[in-house]
mmCIF file of C-alpha atoms in Angstrom:
data_model
loop_
_atom_site.group_PDB
_atom_site.id
_atom_site.type_symbol
_atom_site.label_atom_id
_atom_site.label_comp_id
_atom_site.label_asym_id
_atom_site.label_seq_id
_atom_site.Cartn_x
_atom_site.Cartn_y
_atom_site.Cartn_z
ATOM 1 C CA ARG T 1 -5.847 29.199 1.049
ATOM 2 C CA GLU T 2 -4.931 26.829 -1.821
ATOM 3 C CA LEU T 3 -1.285 27.820 -1.628
ATOM 4 C CA ILE T 4 -0.974 26.871 2.050
ATOM 5 C CA LEU T 5 -2.759 23.481 1.812
ATOM 6 C CA PRO T 6 0.542 21.521 1.801
ATOM 7 C CA PHE T 7 1.874 23.495 4.756
ATOM 8 C CA THR T 8 -1.350 23.044 6.706
ATOM 9 C CA LYS T 9 -1.482 19.303 5.993
ATOM 10 C CA HIS T 10 2.131 18.863 7.111
ATOM 11 C CA ILE T 11 1.723 20.907 10.316
ATOM 12 C CA THR T 12 -1.416 19.061 11.357
ATOM 13 C CA THR T 13 -0.462 15.497 10.373
ATOM 14 C CA GLY T 14 3.266 15.343 9.689
ATOM 15 C CA LEU T 15 2.409 14.010 6.205
ATOM 16 C CA PRO T 16 2.890 15.803 2.899
ATOM 17 C CA PHE T 17 -0.085 16.910 0.766
ATOM 18 C CA LEU T 18 -0.461 14.170 -1.801
ATOM 19 C CA SER T 19 -1.742 14.900 -5.282
ATOM 20 C CA VAL T 20 -2.314 12.029 -7.701
ATOM 21 C CA LYS T 21 -2.191 12.746 -11.443
ATOM 22 C CA LEU T 22 -3.571 10.288 -13.958
ATOM 23 C CA ALA T 23 -3.855 10.599 -17.752
ATOM 24 C CA MET T 24 -6.678 8.252 -18.839
ATOM 25 C CA THR T 25 -9.126 7.230 -21.462
ATOM 26 C CA LEU T 26 -12.790 7.748 -20.612
ATOM 27 C CA ASP T 27 -12.957 4.126 -19.459
ATOM 28 C CA GLY T 28 -10.201 4.752 -16.892
ATOM 29 C CA ARG T 29 -7.228 3.148 -18.690
ATOM 30 C CA ILE T 30 -3.704 4.574 -18.399
ATOM 31 C CA ALA T 31 -2.132 2.240 -20.991
ATOM 32 C CA ASP T 32 -3.162 -0.431 -23.459
ATOM 33 C CA ARG T 33 -2.660 -4.184 -22.864
ATOM 34 C CA LYS T 34 0.904 -3.856 -24.166
ATOM 35 C CA ARG T 35 1.553 -1.086 -21.563
ATOM 36 C CA HIS T 36 1.840 1.570 -24.247
ATOM 37 C CA SER T 37 0.777 4.956 -22.849
ATOM 38 C CA LYS T 38 2.393 7.591 -25.080
ATOM 39 C CA TRP T 39 0.349 9.548 -25.613
ATOM 40 C CA ILE T 40 -3.175 9.289 -24.233
ATOM 41 C CA THR T 41 -3.576 13.026 -23.703
ATOM 42 C CA GLY T 42 -2.349 15.903 -25.819
ATOM 43 C CA ALA T 43 0.351 18.558 -25.511
ATOM 44 C CA PRO T 44 -1.725 21.073 -23.455
ATOM 45 C CA ALA T 45 -2.356 18.407 -20.826
ATOM 46 C CA ARG T 46 1.304 17.465 -20.707
ATOM 47 C CA ALA T 47 2.223 21.119 -20.326
ATOM 48 C CA GLU T 48 -0.107 21.326 -17.336
ATOM 49 C CA VAL T 49 1.701 18.338 -15.777
ATOM 50 C CA GLN T 50 4.973 20.302 -16.023
ATOM 51 C CA ARG T 51 3.312 23.155 -14.101
ATOM 52 C CA MET T 52 2.126 20.686 -11.495
ATOM 53 C CA ARG T 53 5.669 19.348 -11.113
ATOM 54 C CA LYS T 54 6.951 22.879 -10.634
ATOM 55 C CA ARG T 55 4.553 23.387 -7.716
ATOM 56 C CA ALA T 56 5.509 20.061 -6.062
ATOM 57 C CA ASP T 57 8.498 19.208 -3.906
ATOM 58 C CA ALA T 58 8.694 15.614 -5.050
ATOM 59 C CA VAL T 59 7.200 13.426 -7.795
ATOM 60 C CA MET T 60 6.526 9.771 -7.060
ATOM 61 C CA VAL T 61 5.967 6.753 -9.298
ATOM 62 C CA GLY T 62 5.804 3.021 -8.955
ATOM 63 C CA ALA T 63 8.342 0.533 -10.330
ATOM 64 C CA GLY T 64 5.956 -0.473 -13.124
ATOM 65 C CA THR T 65 5.955 3.039 -14.518
ATOM 66 C CA VAL T 66 9.741 3.200 -14.537
ATOM 67 C CA CYS T 67 9.964 -0.200 -16.254
ATOM 68 C CA ALA T 68 7.250 0.553 -18.818
ATOM 69 C CA ASP T 69 7.863 4.230 -19.665
ATOM 70 C CA ASP T 70 11.400 5.053 -18.443
ATOM 71 C CA PRO T 71 10.387 8.634 -17.492
ATOM 72 C CA SER T 72 12.805 11.315 -16.418
ATOM 73 C CA LEU T 73 10.241 12.879 -14.055
ATOM 74 C CA LEU T 74 12.117 16.171 -14.171
ATOM 75 C CA CYS T 75 10.422 19.539 -14.562
ATOM 76 C CA ARG T 76 11.418 21.229 -17.822
ATOM 77 C CA LEU T 77 10.153 24.687 -16.849
ATOM 78 C CA PRO T 78 12.624 27.428 -15.891
ATOM 79 C CA ASP T 79 13.324 28.107 -12.188
ATOM 80 C CA SER T 80 11.746 24.802 -11.278
ATOM 81 C CA GLY T 81 14.013 24.130 -8.321
ATOM 82 C CA ASP T 82 15.278 20.743 -7.243
ATOM 83 C CA LEU T 83 12.314 18.449 -7.725
ATOM 84 C CA MET T 84 12.967 15.142 -5.944
ATOM 85 C CA ARG T 85 12.047 11.885 -7.677
ATOM 86 C CA VAL T 86 10.715 9.005 -5.579
ATOM 87 C CA VAL T 87 10.579 5.498 -7.053
ATOM 88 C CA VAL T 88 8.587 2.961 -5.054
ATOM 89 C CA ASP T 89 10.222 -0.376 -5.907
ATOM 90 C CA SER T 90 9.408 -3.069 -3.373
ATOM 91 C CA THR T 91 11.131 -5.949 -5.158
ATOM 92 C CA GLY T 92 14.146 -4.362 -6.861
ATOM 93 C CA CYS T 93 12.787 -4.668 -10.395
ATOM 94 C CA THR T 94 13.673 -1.248 -11.860
ATOM 95 C CA PRO T 95 16.673 -1.487 -14.209
ATOM 96 C CA GLU T 96 19.989 0.165 -13.354
ATOM 97 C CA GLY T 97 19.937 1.815 -16.767
ATOM 98 C CA ALA T 98 16.667 3.672 -16.182
ATOM 99 C CA ARG T 99 16.792 7.435 -16.740
ATOM 100 C CA VAL T 100 16.088 8.200 -13.082
ATOM 101 C CA TYR T 101 19.423 6.464 -12.304
ATOM 102 C CA THR T 102 21.523 7.632 -15.292
ATOM 103 C CA ASP T 103 20.422 11.122 -16.410
ATOM 104 C CA GLY T 104 22.918 13.180 -14.392
ATOM 105 C CA ALA T 105 20.368 14.126 -11.751
ATOM 106 C CA THR T 106 20.496 10.933 -9.762
ATOM 107 C CA GLU T 107 21.206 12.845 -6.551
ATOM 108 C CA ARG T 108 17.543 13.810 -6.821
ATOM 109 C CA THR T 109 16.339 10.221 -6.892
ATOM 110 C CA ILE T 110 15.067 8.342 -3.832
ATOM 111 C CA VAL T 111 14.279 4.644 -4.082
ATOM 112 C CA ALA T 112 11.836 3.415 -1.504
ATOM 113 C CA THR T 113 12.199 -0.332 -1.128
ATOM 114 C CA THR T 114 12.038 -3.325 1.191
ATOM 115 C CA PRO T 115 14.871 -5.535 2.445
ATOM 116 C CA ARG T 116 14.149 -7.859 -0.467
ATOM 117 C CA GLY T 117 14.509 -5.044 -2.990
ATOM 118 C CA ALA T 118 17.587 -3.633 -1.248
ATOM 119 C CA ALA T 119 19.295 -6.999 -1.288
ATOM 120 C CA ARG T 120 18.686 -7.280 -5.032
ATOM 121 C CA LYS T 121 19.488 -3.765 -6.247
ATOM 122 C CA GLY T 122 20.278 -1.491 -3.301
ATOM 123 C CA LYS T 123 24.034 -1.335 -3.896
ATOM 124 C CA ALA T 124 23.585 -0.757 -7.602
ATOM 125 C CA TRP T 125 21.165 2.145 -7.004
ATOM 126 C CA ALA T 126 23.517 3.675 -4.438
ATOM 127 C CA ARG T 127 26.453 3.405 -6.826
ATOM 128 C CA ARG T 128 24.453 5.389 -9.336
ATOM 129 C CA GLY T 129 24.035 8.133 -6.703
ATOM 130 C CA ALA T 130 20.445 7.449 -5.633
ATOM 131 C CA ARG T 131 19.310 7.549 -2.044
ATOM 132 C CA VAL T 132 17.960 4.200 -0.912
ATOM 133 C CA TRP T 133 15.304 4.131 1.829
ATOM 134 C CA THR T 134 14.588 0.626 3.097
ATOM 135 C CA PHE T 135 11.337 -0.105 4.945
ATOM 136 C CA VAL T 136 10.109 -3.268 6.613
ATOM 137 C CA ALA T 137 7.541 -4.625 4.143
ATOM 138 C CA ASP T 138 3.863 -4.484 4.866
ATOM 139 C CA GLY T 139 1.687 -7.637 4.949
ATOM 140 C CA GLY T 140 1.678 -7.759 1.160
ATOM 141 C CA GLY T 141 5.456 -7.550 0.866
ATOM 142 C CA ARG T 142 5.339 -3.947 -0.322
ATOM 143 C CA VAL T 143 6.713 -0.648 0.851
ATOM 144 C CA PRO T 144 4.440 0.744 3.616
ATOM 145 C CA LEU T 145 3.098 3.848 1.938
ATOM 146 C CA ARG T 146 2.097 5.792 5.049
ATOM 147 C CA LYS T 147 5.549 5.320 6.549
ATOM 148 C CA LEU T 148 7.130 6.442 3.260
ATOM 149 C CA LEU T 149 5.024 9.583 3.189
ATOM 150 C CA ARG T 150 5.799 10.306 6.827
ATOM 151 C CA LYS T 151 9.494 10.068 6.097
ATOM 152 C CA LEU T 152 9.108 12.386 3.127
ATOM 153 C CA GLY T 153 7.341 14.826 5.458
ATOM 154 C CA LYS T 154 10.158 14.629 7.979
ATOM 155 C CA GLU T 155 12.649 15.327 5.200
ATOM 156 C CA GLY T 156 10.751 18.544 4.393
ATOM 157 C CA TYR T 157 8.810 17.515 1.294
ATOM 158 C CA LEU T 158 5.448 19.171 1.850
ATOM 159 C CA HIS T 159 3.778 18.474 -1.533
ATOM 160 C CA VAL T 160 4.186 15.144 -3.278
ATOM 161 C CA LEU T 161 2.843 14.537 -6.792
ATOM 162 C CA CYS T 162 2.169 10.878 -7.615
ATOM 163 C CA GLU T 163 2.114 10.088 -11.307
ATOM 164 C CA GLY T 164 1.144 6.411 -11.089
ATOM 165 C CA GLY T 165 0.925 3.712 -12.003
ATOM 166 C CA GLY T 166 -2.311 1.944 -11.172
ATOM 167 C CA THR T 167 -0.947 -0.314 -8.406
ATOM 168 C CA LEU T 168 0.691 2.576 -6.504
ATOM 169 C CA THR T 169 -2.337 4.810 -6.966
ATOM 170 C CA GLY T 170 -4.625 2.028 -5.798
ATOM 171 C CA GLY T 171 -2.530 1.448 -2.700
ATOM 172 C CA LEU T 172 -2.522 5.116 -1.820
ATOM 173 C CA ASN T 173 -6.267 5.338 -2.398
ATOM 174 C CA ASP T 174 -6.989 2.223 -0.293
ATOM 175 C CA ALA T 175 -4.936 3.715 2.554
ATOM 176 C CA GLY T 176 -6.811 7.016 2.412
ATOM 177 C CA LEU T 177 -3.607 8.963 1.738
ATOM 178 C CA VAL T 178 -4.699 10.939 -1.327
ATOM 179 C CA ASP T 179 -5.570 14.590 -0.814
ATOM 180 C CA GLU T 180 -6.304 15.468 -4.433
ATOM 181 C CA PHE T 181 -6.799 13.694 -7.762
ATOM 182 C CA ALA T 182 -5.895 15.504 -10.978
ATOM 183 C CA LEU T 183 -7.637 13.372 -13.617
ATOM 184 C CA PHE T 184 -6.799 14.132 -17.245
ATOM 185 C CA TYR T 185 -9.310 12.496 -19.594
ATOM 186 C CA ALA T 186 -8.853 12.055 -23.334
ATOM 187 C CA PRO T 187 -11.957 11.870 -25.538
ATOM 188 C CA ALA T 188 -11.413 8.172 -26.279
ATOM 189 C CA LEU T 189 -12.068 4.667 -24.979
ATOM 190 C CA LEU T 190 -9.880 1.578 -25.251
ATOM 191 C CA GLY T 191 -12.704 -0.788 -24.431
ATOM 192 C CA ASP T 192 -10.318 -3.528 -23.481
ATOM 193 C CA ALA T 193 -10.620 -5.430 -20.186
ATOM 194 C CA LEU T 194 -6.897 -6.174 -20.336
ATOM 195 C CA ALA T 195 -5.806 -2.552 -20.676
ATOM 196 C CA VAL T 196 -4.085 -1.040 -17.595
ATOM 197 C CA SER T 197 -6.418 0.490 -15.029
ATOM 198 C CA GLY T 198 -5.586 3.855 -13.539
ATOM 199 C CA VAL T 199 -6.518 2.764 -10.033
ATOM 200 C CA ALA T 200 -5.800 -0.892 -9.308
ATOM 201 C CA GLY T 201 -6.277 -1.365 -5.552
ATOM 202 C CA ARG T 202 -8.526 -3.432 -3.388
ATOM 203 C CA GLY T 203 -11.345 -1.004 -4.000
ATOM 204 C CA SER T 204 -14.765 -1.179 -2.356
ATOM 205 C CA LEU T 205 -18.297 -2.311 -2.897
ATOM 206 C CA LEU T 206 -20.740 0.259 -4.234
ATOM 207 C CA SER T 207 -22.490 0.311 -0.850
ATOM 208 C CA ARG T 208 -19.230 1.489 0.744
ATOM 209 C CA MET T 209 -18.039 3.774 -2.017
ATOM 210 C CA LYS T 210 -16.909 7.182 -0.804
ATOM 211 C CA LYS T 211 -17.687 10.241 -2.888
ATOM 212 C CA GLY T 212 -15.371 13.200 -3.169
ATOM 213 C CA LYS T 213 -15.903 16.789 -4.265
ATOM 214 C CA PHE T 214 -15.235 18.256 -7.674
ATOM 215 C CA VAL T 215 -12.949 21.251 -7.203
ATOM 216 C CA SER T 216 -12.634 22.259 -10.864
ATOM 217 C CA VAL T 217 -13.318 21.029 -14.409
ATOM 218 C CA ARG T 218 -11.584 22.586 -17.366
ATOM 219 C CA HIS T 219 -10.649 21.903 -20.981
ATOM 220 C CA LEU T 220 -6.987 21.560 -22.022
ATOM 221 C CA GLY T 221 -7.048 21.324 -25.793
ATOM 222 C CA GLU T 222 -9.095 18.214 -26.647
ATOM 223 C CA ASP T 223 -8.787 16.858 -23.096
ATOM 224 C CA VAL T 224 -10.530 17.566 -19.796
ATOM 225 C CA LEU T 225 -8.902 18.000 -16.398
ATOM 226 C CA ILE T 226 -11.042 17.190 -13.400
ATOM 227 C CA CYS T 227 -9.764 18.110 -9.966
ATOM 228 C CA LEU T 228 -11.287 15.936 -7.225
ATOM 229 C CA ARG T 229 -10.711 15.916 -3.491
ATOM 230 C CA PRO T 230 -11.817 12.890 -1.464
#
């Protein structure tokens, strides 16, 4: 049943199954106030993320994650297939020299942007070999996330793994698009109100807060992985 969840979601809705992975401190921070995030969790947790990437068809991040961390987003495990990388960059702020545009696997990079972002960087991304998808911006000037996921579904990507950051995760959560949260917690707190939150959306009042269901809880070295489904 678990193995066919992405297929079932796609057949019934046209959307991919969306997993969100976050590596956080116990107070829900994914980076300190200087946007340093390497490393909050340990090697066993990072190895599990590689296994999650291997099971996914595409991995998605926001522009802030690319600017702050310059990740490759590739799966380093053998026989991992052609994992697609999706960068959500509404304003065209990700640098042309980022690894997702220069690491020799740019044909596996999709940039989802708006006309504003495309005007600023679209030609440069395309020259690097990336696929540029331009969407009419939503009311906040951002890429409409449901339309992006629907297009990914039409392209045959049944399981998308979002790896942050907080703004993208918050937007997906606000829109009710998340099927599963994989929450990696380190045994530490930053205790800083200016540190980066893992989920930075509109949120809700406590009276309207929706509870999910814990699917699993397990230790990975010093860290804990909690699987939650809304």
